[in-house]
C-alpha cells in the first residue's frame, strides 16, 4: 500500500497548491484518498498570479475569448491549511490565504467617485494591498478506498472579514458559499505502472447579490505519474462555470449600467474559464514533501485572464497524539512501574 499512501501525500499538498495557483476562494480540490484516523496534516503554500488581459466581448462576440488590455494585476498569496482524520473515513480541514495584490493601469474601478459609495476603500492605486481572504472549511467522507477511491464532501467558504470587492486588485469576492461535491481517483497501473487519475466536481451555492442567482460549478482533473517512489509529476486542468449571473457584453454597456450594478459586477458576472498546467512533488521524508505547479488560463468569459500562475510550498503530516506523548509523557505510567 506504499503507492496508495504516496498518492495521498501528493494530494494533501495539492490542496494548498491549487488554492494558491488560482487564488480562488473555492478551489476544486482533488482529494479522493483520505488520511487514517488520528493523522493530521499542515500545508503552507505560496502563489503568484499575473493577469494581463480582461475577457470582455462585443455585440458580435459577447464575451467569448475576446481579450482587452484594461491593466495588469499581480496577486501574491500565502495559503495555510490544517486537516485531521477524525475517523478512517472522515476528515476535516480548515484553510485561509493571505493575499497581497496590486493593479497597474488607467482603468481603476471608480477612482473619482469612491466617496459616493459607503464603506468603499480605493485599492487600484498602483500599490500593494494585503489582507486575509476567506476561510474554507471542508468535511470529506471516504465512501470507497483502494485502487478506486470515492470521497463526497461538503464545504463552506466564509469571508474572514468584510473586505472591499470592487477593485481589480480585490482579494476576493466577499461572498458566503456552500459547496457539495465528489472526488474520485483510480490507479492506472494496468496502463502505466505508477500512474493515476483523479477528478473533483463541486457545485457552489453562492450568496445572492441584488437578488441575482449566480451559483457556480468547479471541476479539477489530474493525471499523475510516479517517476520514483518519492518523485511524481502531473498534468492539471481546472474549469469553472457560473450558473446565472449577468452577461456584460462590452465595457461601454458596463459603464452605462447603474452604480449598484457596476459596484457588484465582479460578483455577478456570468463567467467561465479553463486553465491548464502541470506540477511535481517530491517526498523529502515519510511525512514531509515539497511541491510546485504552473498554470495558464486558455479559455474564458468575463473577468480577469490569468496569464500565468506559479505556486510552490511544503506539506507535513503528523500524529498529534504522538507529539503529545513525546513532550508530555504520562507520569502515572512511570509511577506505576516503580517498585
mmCIF file of C-alpha atoms in Angstrom:
data_model
loop_
_atom_site.group_PDB
_atom_site.id
_atom_site.type_symbol
_atom_site.label_atom_id
_atom_site.label_comp_id
_atom_site.label_asym_id
_atom_site.label_seq_id
_atom_site.Cartn_x
_atom_site.Cartn_y
_atom_site.Cartn_z
ATOM 1 C CA UNK A 1 0.000 0.000 0.000
ATOM 2 C CA UNK A 2 3.019 2.282 -0.167
ATOM 3 C CA UNK A 3 1.877 3.603 -3.532
ATOM 4 C CA UNK A 4 -1.565 4.459 -2.118
ATOM 5 C CA UNK A 5 -0.070 6.447 0.762
ATOM 6 C CA UNK A 6 2.262 8.237 -1.651
ATOM 7 C CA UNK A 7 -0.743 9.266 -3.726
ATOM 8 C CA UNK A 8 -2.370 10.658 -0.589
ATOM 9 C CA UNK A 9 0.752 12.656 0.215
ATOM 10 C CA UNK A 10 0.739 14.232 -3.231
ATOM 11 C CA UNK A 11 -2.874 15.292 -2.983
ATOM 12 C CA UNK A 12 -2.561 16.610 0.530
ATOM 13 C CA UNK A 13 -0.023 19.083 -0.843
ATOM 14 C CA UNK A 14 -2.129 19.787 -3.914
ATOM 15 C CA UNK A 15 -4.781 21.385 -1.681
ATOM 16 C CA UNK A 16 -2.557 24.352 -0.956
ATOM 17 C CA UNK A 17 -1.012 24.175 -4.419
ATOM 18 C CA UNK A 18 -4.329 24.516 -6.255
ATOM 19 C CA UNK A 19 -5.628 27.193 -3.911
ATOM 20 C CA UNK A 20 -2.504 29.299 -4.275
ATOM 21 C CA UNK A 21 -2.261 28.733 -8.019
ATOM 22 C CA UNK A 22 -5.617 30.202 -8.945
ATOM 23 C CA UNK A 23 -6.268 32.347 -5.861
ATOM 24 C CA UNK A 24 -9.796 31.030 -5.750
ATOM 25 C CA UNK A 25 -11.710 31.010 -2.520
ATOM 26 C CA UNK A 26 -13.348 27.812 -3.672
ATOM 27 C CA UNK A 27 -10.823 25.643 -5.465
ATOM 28 C CA UNK A 28 -11.998 22.326 -6.867
ATOM 29 C CA UNK A 29 -9.542 20.352 -4.768
ATOM 30 C CA UNK A 30 -8.740 16.763 -5.679
ATOM 31 C CA UNK A 31 -8.511 14.516 -2.628
ATOM 32 C CA UNK A 32 -10.087 11.119 -3.170
ATOM 33 C CA UNK A 33 -7.783 9.280 -0.712
ATOM 34 C CA UNK A 34 -8.223 10.469 2.881
ATOM 35 C CA UNK A 35 -5.788 10.059 5.814
ATOM 36 C CA UNK A 36 -6.237 7.371 8.505
ATOM 37 C CA UNK A 37 -7.812 8.179 11.836
ATOM 38 C CA UNK A 38 -5.631 10.320 14.079
ATOM 39 C CA UNK A 39 -3.341 11.606 11.304
ATOM 40 C CA UNK A 40 -3.138 15.356 10.759
ATOM 41 C CA UNK A 41 -1.553 17.450 8.028
ATOM 42 C CA UNK A 42 -0.443 21.036 7.612
ATOM 43 C CA UNK A 43 0.378 22.686 4.295
ATOM 44 C CA UNK A 44 1.914 26.070 3.598
ATOM 45 C CA UNK A 45 1.999 27.339 0.016
ATOM 46 C CA UNK A 46 2.946 30.462 -1.915
ATOM 47 C CA UNK A 47 1.182 31.566 -5.093
ATOM 48 C CA UNK A 48 1.989 34.255 -7.668
ATOM 49 C CA UNK A 49 -0.700 35.091 -10.248
ATOM 50 C CA UNK A 50 -0.336 37.601 -13.082
ATOM 51 C CA UNK A 51 -3.304 38.825 -15.162
ATOM 52 C CA UNK A 52 -2.571 40.959 -18.223
ATOM 53 C CA UNK A 53 -5.944 40.917 -20.001
ATOM 54 C CA UNK A 54 -9.677 41.017 -19.342
ATOM 55 C CA UNK A 55 -12.147 38.736 -21.036
ATOM 56 C CA UNK A 56 -14.717 41.129 -22.486
ATOM 57 C CA UNK A 57 -16.825 40.721 -25.569
ATOM 58 C CA UNK A 58 -18.657 42.891 -28.040
ATOM 59 C CA UNK A 59 -22.014 42.726 -29.795
ATOM 60 C CA UNK A 60 -20.753 40.155 -32.310
ATOM 61 C CA UNK A 61 -18.862 38.047 -29.772
ATOM 62 C CA UNK A 62 -20.429 38.546 -26.320
ATOM 63 C CA UNK A 63 -17.593 37.706 -24.010
ATOM 64 C CA UNK A 64 -16.245 34.602 -25.736
ATOM 65 C CA UNK A 65 -12.448 34.630 -25.780
ATOM 66 C CA UNK A 66 -12.286 38.380 -26.568
ATOM 67 C CA UNK A 67 -9.308 39.816 -24.693
ATOM 68 C CA UNK A 68 -8.815 43.503 -23.888
ATOM 69 C CA UNK A 69 -5.938 45.144 -22.029
ATOM 70 C CA UNK A 70 -7.518 47.079 -19.134
ATOM 71 C CA UNK A 71 -4.392 46.983 -16.997
ATOM 72 C CA UNK A 72 -2.273 44.393 -15.219
ATOM 73 C CA UNK A 73 -2.833 42.682 -11.885
ATOM 74 C CA UNK A 74 -0.222 40.968 -9.761
ATOM 75 C CA UNK A 75 -1.566 38.902 -6.851
ATOM 76 C CA UNK A 76 0.606 37.005 -4.387
ATOM 77 C CA UNK A 77 -0.686 34.803 -1.619
ATOM 78 C CA UNK A 78 0.350 32.560 1.234
ATOM 79 C CA UNK A 79 -2.136 29.746 1.816
ATOM 80 C CA UNK A 80 -2.347 27.739 5.036
ATOM 81 C CA UNK A 81 -4.370 24.610 5.698
ATOM 82 C CA UNK A 82 -4.723 22.290 8.681
ATOM 83 C CA UNK A 83 -6.554 18.962 8.449
ATOM 84 C CA UNK A 84 -7.250 15.928 10.628
ATOM 85 C CA UNK A 85 -8.546 12.397 10.135
ATOM 86 C CA UNK A 86 -11.499 12.187 12.528
ATOM 87 C CA UNK A 87 -12.011 8.523 11.643
ATOM 88 C CA UNK A 88 -10.670 6.213 8.946
ATOM 89 C CA UNK A 89 -13.433 7.512 6.684
ATOM 90 C CA UNK A 90 -13.984 11.116 7.786
ATOM 91 C CA UNK A 91 -11.563 14.067 7.511
ATOM 92 C CA UNK A 92 -11.936 17.746 8.391
ATOM 93 C CA UNK A 93 -9.754 20.619 7.154
ATOM 94 C CA UNK A 94 -9.643 24.391 7.581
ATOM 95 C CA UNK A 95 -7.650 26.830 5.444
ATOM 96 C CA UNK A 96 -7.231 30.510 4.703
ATOM 97 C CA UNK A 97 -4.990 32.538 2.332
ATOM 98 C CA UNK A 98 -3.383 35.915 2.927
ATOM 99 C CA UNK A 99 -3.472 37.843 -0.360
ATOM 100 C CA UNK A 100 -1.271 40.789 -1.421
ATOM 101 C CA UNK A 101 -2.182 42.333 -4.784
ATOM 102 C CA UNK A 102 -1.873 45.480 -6.893
ATOM 103 C CA UNK A 103 -3.322 46.906 -10.108
ATOM 104 C CA UNK A 104 -1.397 48.954 -12.668
ATOM 105 C CA UNK A 105 -3.340 50.660 -15.427
ATOM 106 C CA UNK A 106 -5.641 53.508 -16.383
ATOM 107 C CA UNK A 107 -8.955 51.770 -15.708
ATOM 108 C CA UNK A 108 -9.115 51.712 -11.920
ATOM 109 C CA UNK A 109 -12.562 50.879 -10.577
ATOM 110 C CA UNK A 110 -14.382 54.075 -9.564
ATOM 111 C CA UNK A 111 -11.265 56.213 -8.951
ATOM 112 C CA UNK A 112 -13.128 59.548 -8.895
ATOM 113 C CA UNK A 113 -16.464 58.748 -7.239
ATOM 114 C CA UNK A 114 -15.176 56.492 -4.487
ATOM 115 C CA UNK A 115 -16.505 58.743 -1.710
ATOM 116 C CA UNK A 116 -20.044 58.244 -3.009
ATOM 117 C CA UNK A 117 -20.060 54.577 -2.020
ATOM 118 C CA UNK A 118 -20.364 53.841 1.676
ATOM 119 C CA UNK A 119 -17.514 51.733 3.006
ATOM 120 C CA UNK A 120 -15.526 51.890 -0.244
ATOM 121 C CA UNK A 121 -11.759 51.530 0.025
ATOM 122 C CA UNK A 122 -9.761 52.514 -3.061
ATOM 123 C CA UNK A 123 -7.402 49.639 -3.855
ATOM 124 C CA UNK A 124 -6.485 50.250 -7.512
ATOM 125 C CA UNK A 125 -3.874 52.907 -6.722
ATOM 126 C CA UNK A 126 -0.859 51.043 -8.107
ATOM 127 C CA UNK A 127 0.291 49.944 -4.656
ATOM 128 C CA UNK A 128 0.241 46.531 -2.993
ATOM 129 C CA UNK A 129 -2.567 45.914 -0.515
ATOM 130 C CA UNK A 130 -2.687 42.821 1.693
ATOM 131 C CA UNK A 131 -5.420 41.117 3.689
ATOM 132 C CA UNK A 132 -6.759 37.743 4.733
ATOM 133 C CA UNK A 133 -9.341 36.394 2.318
ATOM 134 C CA UNK A 134 -11.863 33.603 3.092
ATOM 135 C CA UNK A 135 -11.927 30.646 5.466
ATOM 136 C CA UNK A 136 -12.586 27.317 3.754
ATOM 137 C CA UNK A 137 -13.954 24.534 5.969
ATOM 138 C CA UNK A 138 -14.105 21.121 4.304
ATOM 139 C CA UNK A 139 -15.593 17.852 5.557
ATOM 140 C CA UNK A 140 -14.897 14.714 3.459
ATOM 141 C CA UNK A 141 -16.139 11.148 3.677
ATOM 142 C CA UNK A 142 -14.298 8.108 2.307
ATOM 143 C CA UNK A 143 -17.031 6.145 0.573
ATOM 144 C CA UNK A 144 -14.582 3.830 -1.259
ATOM 145 C CA UNK A 145 -10.866 3.259 -0.719
ATOM 146 C CA UNK A 146 -8.374 1.214 -2.676
ATOM 147 C CA UNK A 147 -7.459 1.128 -6.369
ATOM 148 C CA UNK A 148 -10.705 3.088 -6.873
ATOM 149 C CA UNK A 149 -11.383 5.813 -4.314
ATOM 150 C CA UNK A 150 -14.528 7.915 -3.931
ATOM 151 C CA UNK A 151 -14.950 10.767 -1.439
ATOM 152 C CA UNK A 152 -18.016 13.039 -1.324
ATOM 153 C CA UNK A 153 -17.591 16.294 0.575
ATOM 154 C CA UNK A 154 -19.324 19.393 1.888
ATOM 155 C CA UNK A 155 -17.544 22.720 2.331
ATOM 156 C CA UNK A 156 -18.221 26.263 3.457
ATOM 157 C CA UNK A 157 -16.438 29.427 2.309
ATOM 158 C CA UNK A 158 -16.733 32.241 4.845
ATOM 159 C CA UNK A 159 -15.137 35.697 4.398
ATOM 160 C CA UNK A 160 -12.675 36.357 7.204
ATOM 161 C CA UNK A 161 -13.973 39.930 7.411
ATOM 162 C CA UNK A 162 -15.915 42.448 5.326
ATOM 163 C CA UNK A 163 -13.367 43.492 2.704
ATOM 164 C CA UNK A 164 -13.533 45.599 -0.465
ATOM 165 C CA UNK A 165 -14.569 43.597 -3.524
ATOM 166 C CA UNK A 166 -14.995 46.439 -6.064
ATOM 167 C CA UNK A 167 -11.443 46.582 -7.364
ATOM 168 C CA UNK A 168 -9.270 44.872 -9.949
ATOM 169 C CA UNK A 169 -6.877 44.078 -7.112
ATOM 170 C CA UNK A 170 -9.530 42.894 -4.632
ATOM 171 C CA UNK A 171 -8.513 39.902 -2.518
ATOM 172 C CA UNK A 172 -11.738 38.055 -3.345
ATOM 173 C CA UNK A 173 -15.475 38.424 -3.843
ATOM 174 C CA UNK A 174 -16.508 38.712 -0.152
ATOM 175 C CA UNK A 175 -19.335 36.179 -0.542
ATOM 176 C CA UNK A 176 -20.507 33.211 1.515
ATOM 177 C CA UNK A 177 -20.540 29.943 -0.422
ATOM 178 C CA UNK A 178 -21.647 26.405 0.450
ATOM 179 C CA UNK A 179 -20.365 23.531 -1.678
ATOM 180 C CA UNK A 180 -21.343 19.945 -2.311
ATOM 181 C CA UNK A 181 -19.030 17.795 -4.356
ATOM 182 C CA UNK A 182 -17.442 14.468 -5.164
ATOM 183 C CA UNK A 183 -13.828 13.399 -5.632
ATOM 184 C CA UNK A 184 -12.808 10.126 -7.223
ATOM 185 C CA UNK A 185 -9.477 8.633 -8.132
ATOM 186 C CA UNK A 186 -8.100 5.499 -9.693
ATOM 187 C CA UNK A 187 -4.724 3.878 -10.262
ATOM 188 C CA UNK A 188 -3.755 3.268 -13.868
ATOM 189 C CA UNK A 189 -1.130 0.599 -13.201
ATOM 190 C CA UNK A 190 -2.539 -1.645 -15.935
ATOM 191 C CA UNK A 191 -1.887 1.119 -18.462
ATOM 192 C CA UNK A 192 1.310 2.553 -16.958
ATOM 193 C CA UNK A 193 2.682 1.323 -13.615
ATOM 194 C CA UNK A 194 2.854 4.159 -11.092
ATOM 195 C CA UNK A 195 0.249 6.348 -12.802
ATOM 196 C CA UNK A 196 -3.138 7.544 -11.551
ATOM 197 C CA UNK A 197 -6.035 9.822 -12.408
ATOM 198 C CA UNK A 198 -8.114 11.930 -10.046
ATOM 199 C CA UNK A 199 -11.009 14.337 -10.529
ATOM 200 C CA UNK A 200 -13.289 16.526 -8.432
ATOM 201 C CA UNK A 201 -16.579 18.215 -9.212
ATOM 202 C CA UNK A 202 -18.297 20.685 -6.869
ATOM 203 C CA UNK A 203 -21.417 22.819 -7.020
ATOM 204 C CA UNK A 204 -21.295 26.079 -5.053
ATOM 205 C CA UNK A 205 -24.449 27.669 -3.676
ATOM 206 C CA UNK A 206 -23.291 31.291 -3.745
ATOM 207 C CA UNK A 207 -24.738 34.126 -1.676
ATOM 208 C CA UNK A 208 -27.093 36.127 -3.881
ATOM 209 C CA UNK A 209 -26.303 39.740 -4.673
ATOM 210 C CA UNK A 210 -29.082 42.202 -5.603
ATOM 211 C CA UNK A 211 -31.364 39.161 -5.759
ATOM 212 C CA UNK A 212 -29.395 37.647 -8.677
ATOM 213 C CA UNK A 213 -28.793 33.891 -8.804
ATOM 214 C CA UNK A 214 -25.144 33.106 -9.648
ATOM 215 C CA UNK A 215 -24.166 29.663 -8.380
ATOM 216 C CA UNK A 216 -21.046 28.017 -9.791
ATOM 217 C CA UNK A 217 -19.661 24.651 -10.899
ATOM 218 C CA UNK A 218 -15.950 23.846 -10.448
ATOM 219 C CA UNK A 219 -14.007 20.901 -11.790
ATOM 220 C CA UNK A 220 -10.422 19.717 -11.422
ATOM 221 C CA UNK A 221 -8.829 16.832 -13.329
ATOM 222 C CA UNK A 222 -5.340 15.499 -12.689
ATOM 223 C CA UNK A 223 -3.247 12.773 -14.300
ATOM 224 C CA UNK A 224 -0.052 11.867 -12.473
ATOM 225 C CA UNK A 225 2.910 9.529 -12.661
ATOM 226 C CA UNK A 226 5.448 8.446 -10.031
ATOM 227 C CA UNK A 227 8.872 8.689 -11.642
ATOM 228 C CA UNK A 228 10.322 7.253 -8.428
ATOM 229 C CA UNK A 229 8.598 6.382 -5.125
ATOM 230 C CA UNK A 230 9.443 9.924 -3.977
ATOM 231 C CA UNK A 231 9.105 11.997 -7.167
ATOM 232 C CA UNK A 232 5.851 12.468 -9.051
ATOM 233 C CA UNK A 233 4.779 14.644 -11.979
ATOM 234 C CA UNK A 234 1.245 15.540 -13.040
ATOM 235 C CA UNK A 235 -0.847 17.408 -15.536
ATOM 236 C CA UNK A 236 -3.640 19.559 -14.130
ATOM 237 C CA UNK A 237 -6.775 21.023 -15.676
ATOM 238 C CA UNK A 238 -9.341 23.227 -13.920
ATOM 239 C CA UNK A 239 -12.618 24.727 -15.058
ATOM 240 C CA UNK A 240 -15.449 26.841 -13.690
ATOM 241 C CA UNK A 241 -18.862 27.913 -14.948
ATOM 242 C CA UNK A 242 -21.332 30.400 -13.431
ATOM 243 C CA UNK A 243 -24.977 29.324 -13.461
ATOM 244 C CA UNK A 244 -26.908 32.541 -13.936
ATOM 245 C CA UNK A 245 -25.304 35.902 -13.248
ATOM 246 C CA UNK A 246 -25.284 38.928 -15.532
ATOM 247 C CA UNK A 247 -23.743 38.979 -19.012
ATOM 248 C CA UNK A 248 -21.723 42.130 -19.723
ATOM 249 C CA UNK A 249 -21.312 42.239 -23.485
ATOM 250 C CA UNK A 250 -18.760 45.059 -23.527
ATOM 251 C CA UNK A 251 -17.181 47.704 -21.339
ATOM 252 C CA UNK A 252 -19.381 50.517 -22.699
ATOM 253 C CA UNK A 253 -22.551 48.801 -21.512
ATOM 254 C CA UNK A 254 -20.956 48.191 -18.120
ATOM 255 C CA UNK A 255 -20.027 51.872 -17.759
ATOM 256 C CA UNK A 256 -23.621 52.830 -18.581
ATOM 257 C CA UNK A 257 -25.071 50.432 -16.008
ATOM 258 C CA UNK A 258 -26.439 51.768 -12.700
ATOM 259 C CA UNK A 259 -23.881 52.348 -9.958
ATOM 260 C CA UNK A 260 -25.116 49.395 -7.893
ATOM 261 C CA UNK A 261 -24.577 47.054 -10.871
ATOM 262 C CA UNK A 262 -21.077 48.393 -11.559
ATOM 263 C CA UNK A 263 -20.213 48.097 -7.896
ATOM 264 C CA UNK A 264 -21.097 44.367 -7.891
ATOM 265 C CA UNK A 265 -20.185 43.351 -11.439
ATOM 266 C CA UNK A 266 -17.202 41.213 -10.381
ATOM 267 C CA UNK A 267 -19.509 39.272 -8.062
ATOM 268 C CA UNK A 268 -22.368 38.939 -10.551
ATOM 269 C CA UNK A 269 -20.665 38.303 -13.891
ATOM 270 C CA UNK A 270 -21.721 35.235 -15.866
ATOM 271 C CA UNK A 271 -18.156 33.965 -16.142
ATOM 272 C CA UNK A 272 -16.376 30.773 -17.063
ATOM 273 C CA UNK A 273 -12.813 29.651 -17.591
ATOM 274 C CA UNK A 274 -10.442 26.773 -18.272
ATOM 275 C CA UNK A 275 -6.834 26.595 -17.051
ATOM 276 C CA UNK A 276 -4.159 24.021 -17.870
ATOM 277 C CA UNK A 277 -0.780 23.305 -16.368
ATOM 278 C CA UNK A 278 1.351 20.841 -14.502
ATOM 279 C CA UNK A 279 3.344 20.257 -11.365
ATOM 280 C CA UNK A 280 5.620 17.967 -9.429
ATOM 281 C CA UNK A 281 6.048 16.779 -5.862
ATOM 282 C CA UNK A 282 8.999 15.325 -4.014
ATOM 283 C CA UNK A 283 8.723 13.450 -0.723
ATOM 284 C CA UNK A 284 11.643 14.506 1.478
ATOM 285 C CA UNK A 285 10.745 12.125 4.309
ATOM 286 C CA UNK A 286 7.859 9.828 5.127
ATOM 287 C CA UNK A 287 5.914 12.820 6.429
ATOM 288 C CA UNK A 288 7.215 15.870 4.524
ATOM 289 C CA UNK A 289 7.044 16.816 0.861
ATOM 290 C CA UNK A 290 7.613 19.849 -1.333
ATOM 291 C CA UNK A 291 5.708 20.707 -4.488
ATOM 292 C CA UNK A 292 5.438 23.229 -7.326
ATOM 293 C CA UNK A 293 2.901 23.920 -10.090
ATOM 294 C CA UNK A 294 2.464 26.181 -13.116
ATOM 295 C CA UNK A 295 -0.893 27.077 -14.729
ATOM 296 C CA UNK A 296 -2.158 29.191 -17.642
ATOM 297 C CA UNK A 297 -5.722 30.153 -18.485
ATOM 298 C CA UNK A 298 -6.616 29.052 -22.007
ATOM 299 C CA UNK A 299 -10.314 29.975 -22.200
ATOM 300 C CA UNK A 300 -12.527 32.496 -20.502
ATOM 301 C CA UNK A 301 -15.681 34.554 -20.496
ATOM 302 C CA UNK A 302 -15.832 37.745 -18.378
ATOM 303 C CA UNK A 303 -13.340 38.520 -15.650
ATOM 304 C CA UNK A 304 -9.556 38.608 -15.493
ATOM 305 C CA UNK A 305 -7.442 36.369 -17.698
ATOM 306 C CA UNK A 306 -4.680 34.565 -15.807
ATOM 307 C CA UNK A 307 -1.587 34.887 -17.980
ATOM 308 C CA UNK A 308 0.233 32.524 -15.633
ATOM 309 C CA UNK A 309 0.272 31.345 -12.055
ATOM 310 C CA UNK A 310 3.171 29.796 -10.183
ATOM 311 C CA UNK A 311 2.889 28.112 -6.808
ATOM 312 C CA UNK A 312 5.113 26.081 -4.530
ATOM 313 C CA UNK A 313 5.160 25.007 -0.917
ATOM 314 C CA UNK A 314 5.523 22.251 1.641
ATOM 315 C CA UNK A 315 3.183 19.726 3.244
ATOM 316 C CA UNK A 316 3.725 17.913 6.533
ATOM 317 C CA UNK A 317 1.740 15.008 8.012
ATOM 318 C CA UNK A 318 1.954 14.143 11.695
ATOM 319 C CA UNK A 319 0.218 12.425 14.592
ATOM 320 C CA UNK A 320 -0.911 14.884 17.301
ATOM 321 C CA UNK A 321 -1.162 12.048 19.833
ATOM 322 C CA UNK A 322 2.457 11.005 19.298
ATOM 323 C CA UNK A 323 3.623 14.612 19.678
ATOM 324 C CA UNK A 324 1.683 14.979 22.914
ATOM 325 C CA UNK A 325 3.104 11.721 24.303
ATOM 326 C CA UNK A 326 6.633 12.748 23.297
ATOM 327 C CA UNK A 327 6.603 16.118 25.048
ATOM 328 C CA UNK A 328 4.080 15.379 27.787
ATOM 329 C CA UNK A 329 4.634 11.772 28.892
ATOM 330 C CA UNK A 330 2.107 10.178 31.210
ATOM 331 C CA UNK A 331 3.814 10.323 34.612
ATOM 332 C CA UNK A 332 1.345 7.831 36.017
ATOM 333 C CA UNK A 333 2.847 5.070 33.851
ATOM 334 C CA UNK A 334 6.312 5.644 35.307
ATOM 335 C CA UNK A 335 4.956 5.796 38.826
ATOM 336 C CA UNK A 336 3.096 2.515 38.384
ATOM 337 C CA UNK A 337 6.287 0.794 37.180
ATOM 338 C CA UNK A 338 8.339 1.996 40.197
ATOM 339 C CA UNK A 339 8.695 -0.813 42.816
#
